[in-house]
mmCIF file of C-alpha atoms and ligand atoms in Angstrom:
data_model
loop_
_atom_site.group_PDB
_atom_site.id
_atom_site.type_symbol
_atom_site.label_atom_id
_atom_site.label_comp_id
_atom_site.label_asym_id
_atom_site.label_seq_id
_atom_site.Cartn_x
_atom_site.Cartn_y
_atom_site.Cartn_z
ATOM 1 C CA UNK A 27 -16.853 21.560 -20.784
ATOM 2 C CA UNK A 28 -13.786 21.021 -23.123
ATOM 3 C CA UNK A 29 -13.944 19.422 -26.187
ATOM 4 C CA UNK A 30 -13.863 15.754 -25.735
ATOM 5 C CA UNK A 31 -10.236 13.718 -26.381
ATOM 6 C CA UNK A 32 -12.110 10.864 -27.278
ATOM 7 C CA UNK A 33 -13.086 11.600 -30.983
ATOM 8 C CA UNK A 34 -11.108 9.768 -33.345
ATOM 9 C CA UNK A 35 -10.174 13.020 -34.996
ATOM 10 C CA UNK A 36 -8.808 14.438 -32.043
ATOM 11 C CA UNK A 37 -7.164 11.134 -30.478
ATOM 12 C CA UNK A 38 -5.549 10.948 -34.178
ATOM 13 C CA UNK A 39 -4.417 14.474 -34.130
ATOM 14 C CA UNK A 40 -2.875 14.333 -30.823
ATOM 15 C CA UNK A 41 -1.322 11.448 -31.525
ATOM 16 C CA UNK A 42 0.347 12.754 -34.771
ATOM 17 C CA UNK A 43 1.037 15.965 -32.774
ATOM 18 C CA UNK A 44 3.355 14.254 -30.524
ATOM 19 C CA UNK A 45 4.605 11.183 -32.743
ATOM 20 C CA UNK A 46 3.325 8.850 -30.333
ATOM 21 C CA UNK A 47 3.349 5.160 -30.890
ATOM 22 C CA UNK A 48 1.339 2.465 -29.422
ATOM 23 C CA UNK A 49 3.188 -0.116 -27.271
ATOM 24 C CA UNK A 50 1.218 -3.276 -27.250
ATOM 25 C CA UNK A 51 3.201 -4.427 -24.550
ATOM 26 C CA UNK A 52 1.974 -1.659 -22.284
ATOM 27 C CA UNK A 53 -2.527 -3.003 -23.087
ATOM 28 C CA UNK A 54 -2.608 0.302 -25.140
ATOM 29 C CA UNK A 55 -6.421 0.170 -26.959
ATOM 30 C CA UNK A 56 -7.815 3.924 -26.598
ATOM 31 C CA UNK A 57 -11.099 4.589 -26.164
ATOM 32 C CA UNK A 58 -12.545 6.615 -29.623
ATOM 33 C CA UNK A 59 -15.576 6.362 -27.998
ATOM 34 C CA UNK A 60 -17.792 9.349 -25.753
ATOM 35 C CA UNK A 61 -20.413 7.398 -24.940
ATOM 36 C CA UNK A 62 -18.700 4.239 -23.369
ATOM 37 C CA UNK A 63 -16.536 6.667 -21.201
ATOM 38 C CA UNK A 64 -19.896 8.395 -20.320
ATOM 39 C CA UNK A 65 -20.986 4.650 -19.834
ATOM 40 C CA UNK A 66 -18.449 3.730 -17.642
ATOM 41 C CA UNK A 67 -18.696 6.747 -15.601
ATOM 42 C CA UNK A 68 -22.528 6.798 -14.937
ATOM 43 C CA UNK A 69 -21.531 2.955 -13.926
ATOM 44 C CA UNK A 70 -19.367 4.075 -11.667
ATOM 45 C CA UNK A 71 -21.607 6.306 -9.966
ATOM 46 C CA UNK A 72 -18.910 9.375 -10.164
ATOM 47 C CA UNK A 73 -20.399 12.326 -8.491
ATOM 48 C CA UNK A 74 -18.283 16.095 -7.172
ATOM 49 C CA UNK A 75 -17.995 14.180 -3.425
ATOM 50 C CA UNK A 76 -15.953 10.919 -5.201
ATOM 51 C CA UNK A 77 -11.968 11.388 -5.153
ATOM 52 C CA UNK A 78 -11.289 8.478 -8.238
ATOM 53 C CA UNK A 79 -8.116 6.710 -8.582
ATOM 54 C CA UNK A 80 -7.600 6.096 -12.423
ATOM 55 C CA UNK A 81 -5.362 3.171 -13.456
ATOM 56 C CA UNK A 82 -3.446 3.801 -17.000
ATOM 57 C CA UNK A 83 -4.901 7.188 -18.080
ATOM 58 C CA UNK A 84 -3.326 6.989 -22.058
ATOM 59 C CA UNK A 85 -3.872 10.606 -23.656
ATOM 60 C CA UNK A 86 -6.781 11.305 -20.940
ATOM 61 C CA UNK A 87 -9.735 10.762 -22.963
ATOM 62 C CA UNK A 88 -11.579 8.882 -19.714
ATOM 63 C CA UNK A 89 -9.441 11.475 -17.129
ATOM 64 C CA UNK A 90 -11.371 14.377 -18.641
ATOM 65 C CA UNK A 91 -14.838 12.740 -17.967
ATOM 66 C CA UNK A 92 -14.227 11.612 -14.747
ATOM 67 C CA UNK A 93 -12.499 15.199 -13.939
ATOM 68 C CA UNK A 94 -15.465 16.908 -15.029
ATOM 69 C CA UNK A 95 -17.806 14.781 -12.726
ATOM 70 C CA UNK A 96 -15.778 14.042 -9.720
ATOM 71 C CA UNK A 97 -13.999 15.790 -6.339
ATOM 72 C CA UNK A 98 -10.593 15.045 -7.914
ATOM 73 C CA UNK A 99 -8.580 12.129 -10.088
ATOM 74 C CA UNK A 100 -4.991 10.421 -9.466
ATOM 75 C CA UNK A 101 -4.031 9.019 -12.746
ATOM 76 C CA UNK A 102 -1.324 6.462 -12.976
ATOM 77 C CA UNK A 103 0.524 5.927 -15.814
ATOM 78 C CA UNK A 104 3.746 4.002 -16.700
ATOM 79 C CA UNK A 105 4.296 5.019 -19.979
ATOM 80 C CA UNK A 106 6.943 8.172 -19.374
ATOM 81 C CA UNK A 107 5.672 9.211 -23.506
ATOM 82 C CA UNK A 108 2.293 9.647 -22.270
ATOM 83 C CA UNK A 109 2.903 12.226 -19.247
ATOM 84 C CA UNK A 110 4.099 15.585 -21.947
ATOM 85 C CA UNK A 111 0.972 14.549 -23.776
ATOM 86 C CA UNK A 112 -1.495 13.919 -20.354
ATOM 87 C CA UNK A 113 -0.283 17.585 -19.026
ATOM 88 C CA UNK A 114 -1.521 19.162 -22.137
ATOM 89 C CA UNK A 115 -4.625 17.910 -23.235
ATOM 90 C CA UNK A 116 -5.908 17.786 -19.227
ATOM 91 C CA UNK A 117 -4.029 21.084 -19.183
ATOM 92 C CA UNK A 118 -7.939 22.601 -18.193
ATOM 93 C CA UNK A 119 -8.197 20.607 -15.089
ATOM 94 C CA UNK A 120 -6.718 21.638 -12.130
ATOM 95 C CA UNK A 121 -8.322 18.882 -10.224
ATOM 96 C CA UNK A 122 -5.735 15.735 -11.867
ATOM 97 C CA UNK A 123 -3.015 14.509 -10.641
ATOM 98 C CA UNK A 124 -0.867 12.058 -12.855
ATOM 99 C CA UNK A 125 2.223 9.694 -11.478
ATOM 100 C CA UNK A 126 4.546 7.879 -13.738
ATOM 101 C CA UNK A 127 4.447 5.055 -12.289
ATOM 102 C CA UNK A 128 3.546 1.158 -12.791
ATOM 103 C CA UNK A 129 0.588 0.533 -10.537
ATOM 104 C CA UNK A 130 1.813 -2.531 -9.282
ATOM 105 C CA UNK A 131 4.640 -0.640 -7.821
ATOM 106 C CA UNK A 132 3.107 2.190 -6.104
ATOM 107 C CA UNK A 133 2.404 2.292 -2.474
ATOM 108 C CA UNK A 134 -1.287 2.401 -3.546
ATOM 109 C CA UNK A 135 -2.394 2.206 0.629
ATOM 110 C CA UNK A 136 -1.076 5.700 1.601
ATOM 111 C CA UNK A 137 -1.830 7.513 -1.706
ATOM 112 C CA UNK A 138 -5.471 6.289 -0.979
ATOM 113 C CA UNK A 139 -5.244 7.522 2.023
ATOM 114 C CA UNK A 140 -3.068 11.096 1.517
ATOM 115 C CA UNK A 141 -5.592 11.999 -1.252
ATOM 116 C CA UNK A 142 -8.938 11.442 0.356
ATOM 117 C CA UNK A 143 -7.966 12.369 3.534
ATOM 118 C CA UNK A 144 -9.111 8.430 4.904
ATOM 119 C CA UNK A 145 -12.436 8.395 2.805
ATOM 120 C CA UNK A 146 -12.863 5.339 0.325
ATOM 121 C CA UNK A 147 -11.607 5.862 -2.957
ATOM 122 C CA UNK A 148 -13.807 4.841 -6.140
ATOM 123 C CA UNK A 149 -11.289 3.079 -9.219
ATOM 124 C CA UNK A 150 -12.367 3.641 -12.626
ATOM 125 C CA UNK A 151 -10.023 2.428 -15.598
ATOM 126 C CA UNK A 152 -10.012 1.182 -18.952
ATOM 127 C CA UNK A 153 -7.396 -1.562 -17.502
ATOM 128 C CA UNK A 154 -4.619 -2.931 -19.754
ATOM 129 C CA UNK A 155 -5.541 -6.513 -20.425
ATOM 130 C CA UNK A 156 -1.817 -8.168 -19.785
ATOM 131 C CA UNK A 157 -2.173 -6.783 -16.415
ATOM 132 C CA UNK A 158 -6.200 -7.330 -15.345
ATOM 133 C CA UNK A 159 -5.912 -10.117 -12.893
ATOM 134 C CA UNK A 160 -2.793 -9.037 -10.975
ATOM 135 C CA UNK A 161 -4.363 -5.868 -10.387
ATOM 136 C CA UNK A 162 -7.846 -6.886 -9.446
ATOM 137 C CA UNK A 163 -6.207 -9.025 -6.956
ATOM 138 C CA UNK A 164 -3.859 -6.002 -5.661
ATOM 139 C CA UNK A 165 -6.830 -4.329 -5.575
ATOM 140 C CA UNK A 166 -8.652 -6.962 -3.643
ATOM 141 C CA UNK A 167 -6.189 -8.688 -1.386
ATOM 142 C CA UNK A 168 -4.443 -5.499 -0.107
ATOM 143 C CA UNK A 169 -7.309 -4.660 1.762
ATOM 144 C CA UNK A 170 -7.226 -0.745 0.100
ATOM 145 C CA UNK A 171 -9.726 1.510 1.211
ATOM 146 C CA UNK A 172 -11.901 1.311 -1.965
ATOM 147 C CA UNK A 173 -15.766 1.624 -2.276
ATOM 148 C CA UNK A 174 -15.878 0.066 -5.975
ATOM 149 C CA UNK A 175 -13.874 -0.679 -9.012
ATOM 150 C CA UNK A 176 -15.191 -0.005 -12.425
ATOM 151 C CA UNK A 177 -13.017 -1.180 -15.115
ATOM 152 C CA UNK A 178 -13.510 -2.147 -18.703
ATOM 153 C CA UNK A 179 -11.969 -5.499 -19.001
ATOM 154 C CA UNK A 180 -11.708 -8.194 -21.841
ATOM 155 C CA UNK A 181 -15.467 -9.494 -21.899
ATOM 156 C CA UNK A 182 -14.102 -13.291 -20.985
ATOM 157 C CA UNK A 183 -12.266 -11.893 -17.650
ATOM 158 C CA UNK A 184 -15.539 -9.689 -16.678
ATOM 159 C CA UNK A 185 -17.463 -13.627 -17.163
ATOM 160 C CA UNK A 186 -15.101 -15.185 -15.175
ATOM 161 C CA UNK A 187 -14.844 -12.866 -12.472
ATOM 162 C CA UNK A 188 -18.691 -13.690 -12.148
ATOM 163 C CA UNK A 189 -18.096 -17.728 -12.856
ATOM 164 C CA UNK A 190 -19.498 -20.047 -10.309
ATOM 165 C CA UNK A 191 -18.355 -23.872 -9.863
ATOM 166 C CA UNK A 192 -18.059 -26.184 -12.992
ATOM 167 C CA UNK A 193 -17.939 -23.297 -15.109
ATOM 168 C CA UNK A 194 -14.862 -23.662 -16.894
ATOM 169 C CA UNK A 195 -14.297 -20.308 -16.563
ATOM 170 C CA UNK A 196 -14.218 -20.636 -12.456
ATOM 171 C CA UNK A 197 -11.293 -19.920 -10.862
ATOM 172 C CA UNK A 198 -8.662 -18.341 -8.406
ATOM 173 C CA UNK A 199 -10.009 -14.660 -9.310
ATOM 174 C CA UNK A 200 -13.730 -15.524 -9.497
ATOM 175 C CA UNK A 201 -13.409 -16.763 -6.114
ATOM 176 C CA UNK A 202 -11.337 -13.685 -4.672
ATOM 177 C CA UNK A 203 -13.899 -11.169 -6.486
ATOM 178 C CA UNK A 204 -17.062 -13.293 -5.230
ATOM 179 C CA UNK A 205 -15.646 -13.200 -1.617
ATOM 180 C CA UNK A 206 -14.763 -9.566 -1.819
ATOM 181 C CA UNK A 207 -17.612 -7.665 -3.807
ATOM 182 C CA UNK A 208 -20.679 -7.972 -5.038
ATOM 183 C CA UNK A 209 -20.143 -7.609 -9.038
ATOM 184 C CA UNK A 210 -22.108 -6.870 -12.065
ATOM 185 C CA UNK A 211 -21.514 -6.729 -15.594
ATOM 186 C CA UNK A 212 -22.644 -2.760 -17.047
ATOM 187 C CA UNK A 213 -21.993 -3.010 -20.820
ATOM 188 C CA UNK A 214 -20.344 -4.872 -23.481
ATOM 189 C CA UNK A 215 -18.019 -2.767 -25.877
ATOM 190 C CA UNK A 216 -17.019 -3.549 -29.475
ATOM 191 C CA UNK A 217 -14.056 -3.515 -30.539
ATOM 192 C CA UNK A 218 -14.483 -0.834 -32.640
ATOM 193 C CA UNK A 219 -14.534 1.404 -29.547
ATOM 194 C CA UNK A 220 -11.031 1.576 -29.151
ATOM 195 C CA UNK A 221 -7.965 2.340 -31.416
ATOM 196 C CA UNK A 222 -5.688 0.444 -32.041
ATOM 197 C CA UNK A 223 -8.895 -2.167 -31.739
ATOM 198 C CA UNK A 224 -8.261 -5.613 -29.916
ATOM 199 C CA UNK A 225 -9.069 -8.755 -30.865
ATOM 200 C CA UNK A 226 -11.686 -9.470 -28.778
ATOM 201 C CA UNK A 227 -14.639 -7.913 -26.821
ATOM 202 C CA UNK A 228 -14.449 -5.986 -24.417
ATOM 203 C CA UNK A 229 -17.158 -5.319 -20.935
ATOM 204 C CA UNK A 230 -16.969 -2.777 -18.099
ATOM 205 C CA UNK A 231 -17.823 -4.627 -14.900
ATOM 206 C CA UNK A 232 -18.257 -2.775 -11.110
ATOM 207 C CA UNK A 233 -17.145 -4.567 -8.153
ATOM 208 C CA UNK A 234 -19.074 -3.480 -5.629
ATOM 209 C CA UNK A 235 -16.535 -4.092 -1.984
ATOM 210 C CA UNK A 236 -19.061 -5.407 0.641
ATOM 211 C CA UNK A 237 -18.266 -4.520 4.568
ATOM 212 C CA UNK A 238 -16.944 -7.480 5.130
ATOM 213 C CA UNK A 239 -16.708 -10.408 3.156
ATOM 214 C CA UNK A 240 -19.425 -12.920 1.748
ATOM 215 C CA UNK A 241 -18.135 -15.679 3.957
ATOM 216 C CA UNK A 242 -16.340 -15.977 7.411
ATOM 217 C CA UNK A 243 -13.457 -17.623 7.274
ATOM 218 C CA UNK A 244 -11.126 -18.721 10.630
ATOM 219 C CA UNK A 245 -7.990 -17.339 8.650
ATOM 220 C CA UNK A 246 -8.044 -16.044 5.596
ATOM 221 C CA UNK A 247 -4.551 -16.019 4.209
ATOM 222 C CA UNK A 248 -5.031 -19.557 4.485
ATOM 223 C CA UNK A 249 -8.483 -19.800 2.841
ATOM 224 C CA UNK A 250 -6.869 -18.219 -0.072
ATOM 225 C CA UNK A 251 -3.739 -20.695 0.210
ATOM 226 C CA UNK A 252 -6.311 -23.736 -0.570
ATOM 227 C CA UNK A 253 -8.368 -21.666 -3.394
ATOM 228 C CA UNK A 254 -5.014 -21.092 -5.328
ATOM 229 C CA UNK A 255 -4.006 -24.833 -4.805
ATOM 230 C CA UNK A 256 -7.126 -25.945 -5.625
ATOM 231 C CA UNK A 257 -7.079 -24.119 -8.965
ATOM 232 C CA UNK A 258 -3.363 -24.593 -9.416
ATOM 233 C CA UNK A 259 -3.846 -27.866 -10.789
ATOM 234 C CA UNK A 260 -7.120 -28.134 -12.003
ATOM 235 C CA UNK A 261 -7.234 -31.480 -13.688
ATOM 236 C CA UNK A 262 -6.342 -32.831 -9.991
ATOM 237 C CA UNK A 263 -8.318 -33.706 -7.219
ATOM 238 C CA UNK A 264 -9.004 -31.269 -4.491
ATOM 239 C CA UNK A 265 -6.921 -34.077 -2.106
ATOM 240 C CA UNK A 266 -3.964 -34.483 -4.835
ATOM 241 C CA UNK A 267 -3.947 -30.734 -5.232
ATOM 242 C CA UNK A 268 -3.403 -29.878 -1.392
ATOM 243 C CA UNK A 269 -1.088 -32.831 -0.593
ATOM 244 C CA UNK A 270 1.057 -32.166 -3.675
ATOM 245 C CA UNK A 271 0.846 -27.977 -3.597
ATOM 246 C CA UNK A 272 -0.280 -26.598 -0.118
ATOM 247 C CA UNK A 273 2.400 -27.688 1.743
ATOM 248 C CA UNK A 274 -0.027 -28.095 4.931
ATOM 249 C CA UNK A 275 2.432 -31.264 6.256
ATOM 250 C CA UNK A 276 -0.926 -33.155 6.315
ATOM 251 C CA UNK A 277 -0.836 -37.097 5.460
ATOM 252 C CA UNK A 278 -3.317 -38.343 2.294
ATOM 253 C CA UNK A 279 -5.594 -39.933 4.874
ATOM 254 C CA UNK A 280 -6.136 -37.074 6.929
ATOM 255 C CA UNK A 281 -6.678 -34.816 4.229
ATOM 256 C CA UNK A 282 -9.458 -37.431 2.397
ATOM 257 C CA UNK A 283 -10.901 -37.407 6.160
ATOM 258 C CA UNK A 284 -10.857 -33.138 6.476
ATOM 259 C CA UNK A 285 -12.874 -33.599 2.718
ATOM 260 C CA UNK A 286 -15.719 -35.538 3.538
ATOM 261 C CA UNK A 287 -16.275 -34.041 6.751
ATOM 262 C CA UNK A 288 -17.192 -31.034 4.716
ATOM 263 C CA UNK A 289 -19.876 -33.516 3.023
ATOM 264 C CA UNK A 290 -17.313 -33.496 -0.614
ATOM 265 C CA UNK A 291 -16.644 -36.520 -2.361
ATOM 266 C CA UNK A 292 -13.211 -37.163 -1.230
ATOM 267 C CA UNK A 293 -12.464 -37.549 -5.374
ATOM 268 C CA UNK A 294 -13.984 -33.736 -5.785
ATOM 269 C CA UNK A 295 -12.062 -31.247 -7.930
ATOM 270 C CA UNK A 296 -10.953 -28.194 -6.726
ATOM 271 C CA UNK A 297 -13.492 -26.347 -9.410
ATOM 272 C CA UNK A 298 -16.656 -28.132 -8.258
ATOM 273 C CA UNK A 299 -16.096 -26.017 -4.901
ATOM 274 C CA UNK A 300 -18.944 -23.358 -3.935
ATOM 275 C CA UNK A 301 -17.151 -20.211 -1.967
ATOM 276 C CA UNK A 302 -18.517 -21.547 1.061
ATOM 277 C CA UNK A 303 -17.254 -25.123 0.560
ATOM 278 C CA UNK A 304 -13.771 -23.143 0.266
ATOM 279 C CA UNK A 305 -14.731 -21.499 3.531
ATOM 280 C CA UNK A 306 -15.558 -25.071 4.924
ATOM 281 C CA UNK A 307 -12.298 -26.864 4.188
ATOM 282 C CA UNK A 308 -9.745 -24.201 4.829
ATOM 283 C CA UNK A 309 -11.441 -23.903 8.389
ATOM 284 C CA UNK A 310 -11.078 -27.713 8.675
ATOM 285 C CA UNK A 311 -6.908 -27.551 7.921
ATOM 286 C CA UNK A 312 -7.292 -24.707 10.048
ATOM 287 C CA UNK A 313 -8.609 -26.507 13.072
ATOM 288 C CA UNK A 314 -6.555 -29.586 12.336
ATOM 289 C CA UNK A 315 -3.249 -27.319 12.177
ATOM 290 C CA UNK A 316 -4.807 -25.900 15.470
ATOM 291 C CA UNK A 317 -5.487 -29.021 16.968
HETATM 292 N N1 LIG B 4 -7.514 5.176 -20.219
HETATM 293 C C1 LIG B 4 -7.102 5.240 -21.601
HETATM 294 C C2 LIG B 4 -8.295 5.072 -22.509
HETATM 295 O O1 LIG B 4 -9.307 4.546 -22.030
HETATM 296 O O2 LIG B 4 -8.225 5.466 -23.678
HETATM 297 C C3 LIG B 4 -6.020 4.185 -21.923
HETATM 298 C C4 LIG B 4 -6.377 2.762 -21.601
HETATM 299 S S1 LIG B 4 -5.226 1.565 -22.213
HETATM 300 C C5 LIG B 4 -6.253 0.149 -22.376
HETATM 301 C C6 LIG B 4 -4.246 1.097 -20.795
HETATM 302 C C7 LIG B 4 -3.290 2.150 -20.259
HETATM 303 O O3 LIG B 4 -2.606 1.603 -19.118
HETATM 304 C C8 LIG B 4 -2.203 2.578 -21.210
HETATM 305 O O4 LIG B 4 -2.107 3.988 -21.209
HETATM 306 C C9 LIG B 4 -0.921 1.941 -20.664
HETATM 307 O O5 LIG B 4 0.255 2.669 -20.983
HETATM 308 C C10 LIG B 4 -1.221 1.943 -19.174
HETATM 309 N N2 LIG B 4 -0.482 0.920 -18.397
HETATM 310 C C11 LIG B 4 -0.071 -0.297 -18.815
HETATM 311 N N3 LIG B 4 0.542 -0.956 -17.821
HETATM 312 C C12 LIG B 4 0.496 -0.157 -16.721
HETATM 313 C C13 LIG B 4 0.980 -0.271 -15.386
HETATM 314 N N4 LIG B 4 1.610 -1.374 -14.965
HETATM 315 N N5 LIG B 4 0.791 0.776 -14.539
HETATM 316 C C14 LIG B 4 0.143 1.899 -14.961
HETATM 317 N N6 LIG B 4 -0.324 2.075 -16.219
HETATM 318 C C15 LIG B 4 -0.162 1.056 -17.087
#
């Protein structure tokens, strides 16, 4: 075992080695911290069969633990500064891979699929916070062939990822991780875990991707059509919000009519919806669009 990256000596020293600055525009909070990354490892279940995709490796410091517990790593980094610095202080591990790339670019599907020769992938990451919810939803609605996601995310995203209806903190991505996973909360980390340290607090949460999803729905591009309309324009009713954003071509009436057969009040917000009332009235526009 190598000496760990993590310390703040050696993240400072590395750092100064190189002259590297931190870009808050890139989410860059290191982790100073050995035993959150061994935390958010032995969360992630990481054993030597697991082949991990890593989302924004920084200087490496949760690379080398996952390297020295897993099959093999593919770290993705957009920050080209960081890739001279990632090939020497993982210089020991000959089982990482790092791409300079934004991960919102990347043709994530066959990567997953070159590098564990069609096994499920496991994604651990310390995420960068601009970024959370677009890639949780990549993550989620491209269908990638992913076993879990373990990521440390700002402690208000991890709560409303796990939200349920009237909870203010309910919405579009609580919805999409509720349908998708099974998820749990692992540890809450101080912001004295990280350097530069961010405002707020900060939790690990593992998504846990079920077989198939929590509900059936008739079509599910459309299911999530109504969730982000619904949420869209919260302060709306669940009626105003689909006449106004869904662009179904469905009159008022019909619409009030499709919402109480689905036993809502036809004045219901789109935030008062259970995952299975979603499932209810997108099959409803479904079957009317069918009719
Ligand atoms: N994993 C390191 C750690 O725990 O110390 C760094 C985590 S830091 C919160 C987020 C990292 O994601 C940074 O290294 C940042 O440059 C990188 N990053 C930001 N946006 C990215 C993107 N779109 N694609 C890939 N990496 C990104």
């Amino acid at each position: 075992m190598s000496e760990r990256i993590s310390t703040p000596k050696r993240t400072k020293e590395i750092i100064e080695k190189y002259g590297f600055y931190f870009k808050k525009n890139f989410g860059q909070n290191f982790l100073i911290d050995s035993n959150v990354l061994d935390n958010i490892v032995e969360s992630a279940g990481v054993t030597e069969d697991d082949f991990v995709f890593e989302i924004g490796p920084g200087i490496g410091s949760l690379t080398q633990v996952i390297a020295e517990n897993a099959k093999g790593v593919l770290a993705i980094e957009i920050d080209t500064n960081l890739i001279p610095i990632l090939k020497d202080t993982l210089s020991d591990y000959d089982n990482v891979e790092i791409i300079n790339q934004d991960v919102l670019k990347v043709d994530l599907n066959s990567l997953i699929e070159e590098k564990n020769n069609g096994k499920p992938v496991k994604v651990v990451a310390n995420l960068p916070y601009y970024i959370t919810t677009p890639i949780i939803m990549e993550l989620l609605e491209k269908k990638l062939n992913i076993s879990s996601i373990t990521v440390m995310v700002q402690k208000e995203v991890a709560e409303r990822m796990q939200a349920g209806p009237k909870n203010k903190e309910y919405g579009a991505l609580s919805v999409a991780v509720q349908y998708y996973c099974d998820a749990s909360i692992d540890i809450i980390v101080q912001p004295s875990c990280f350097m530069p340290r961010p405002k707020v607090a900060s939790a690990v949460i593992t998504l846990k991707l079920l077989d198939k999803p929590k509900i059936d729905v008739k079509d599910e591009e459309l299911f999530f059509k109504v969730v982000k309309c619904a949420f869209g324009q919260r302060r709306k009713t669940l009626m105003n919000s689909l006449f106004n954003q869904g662009g179904f071509n469905i009159s008022k009436e019909d619409l009030t009519e499709i919402i109480k057969s689905c036993n809502l009040d036809e004045k219901v917000r789109g935030e008062a919806l259970s995952l299975s009332d979603f499932g209810n009235i997108s099959d409803k526009i479904y079957d009317y669009l069918h009719r």
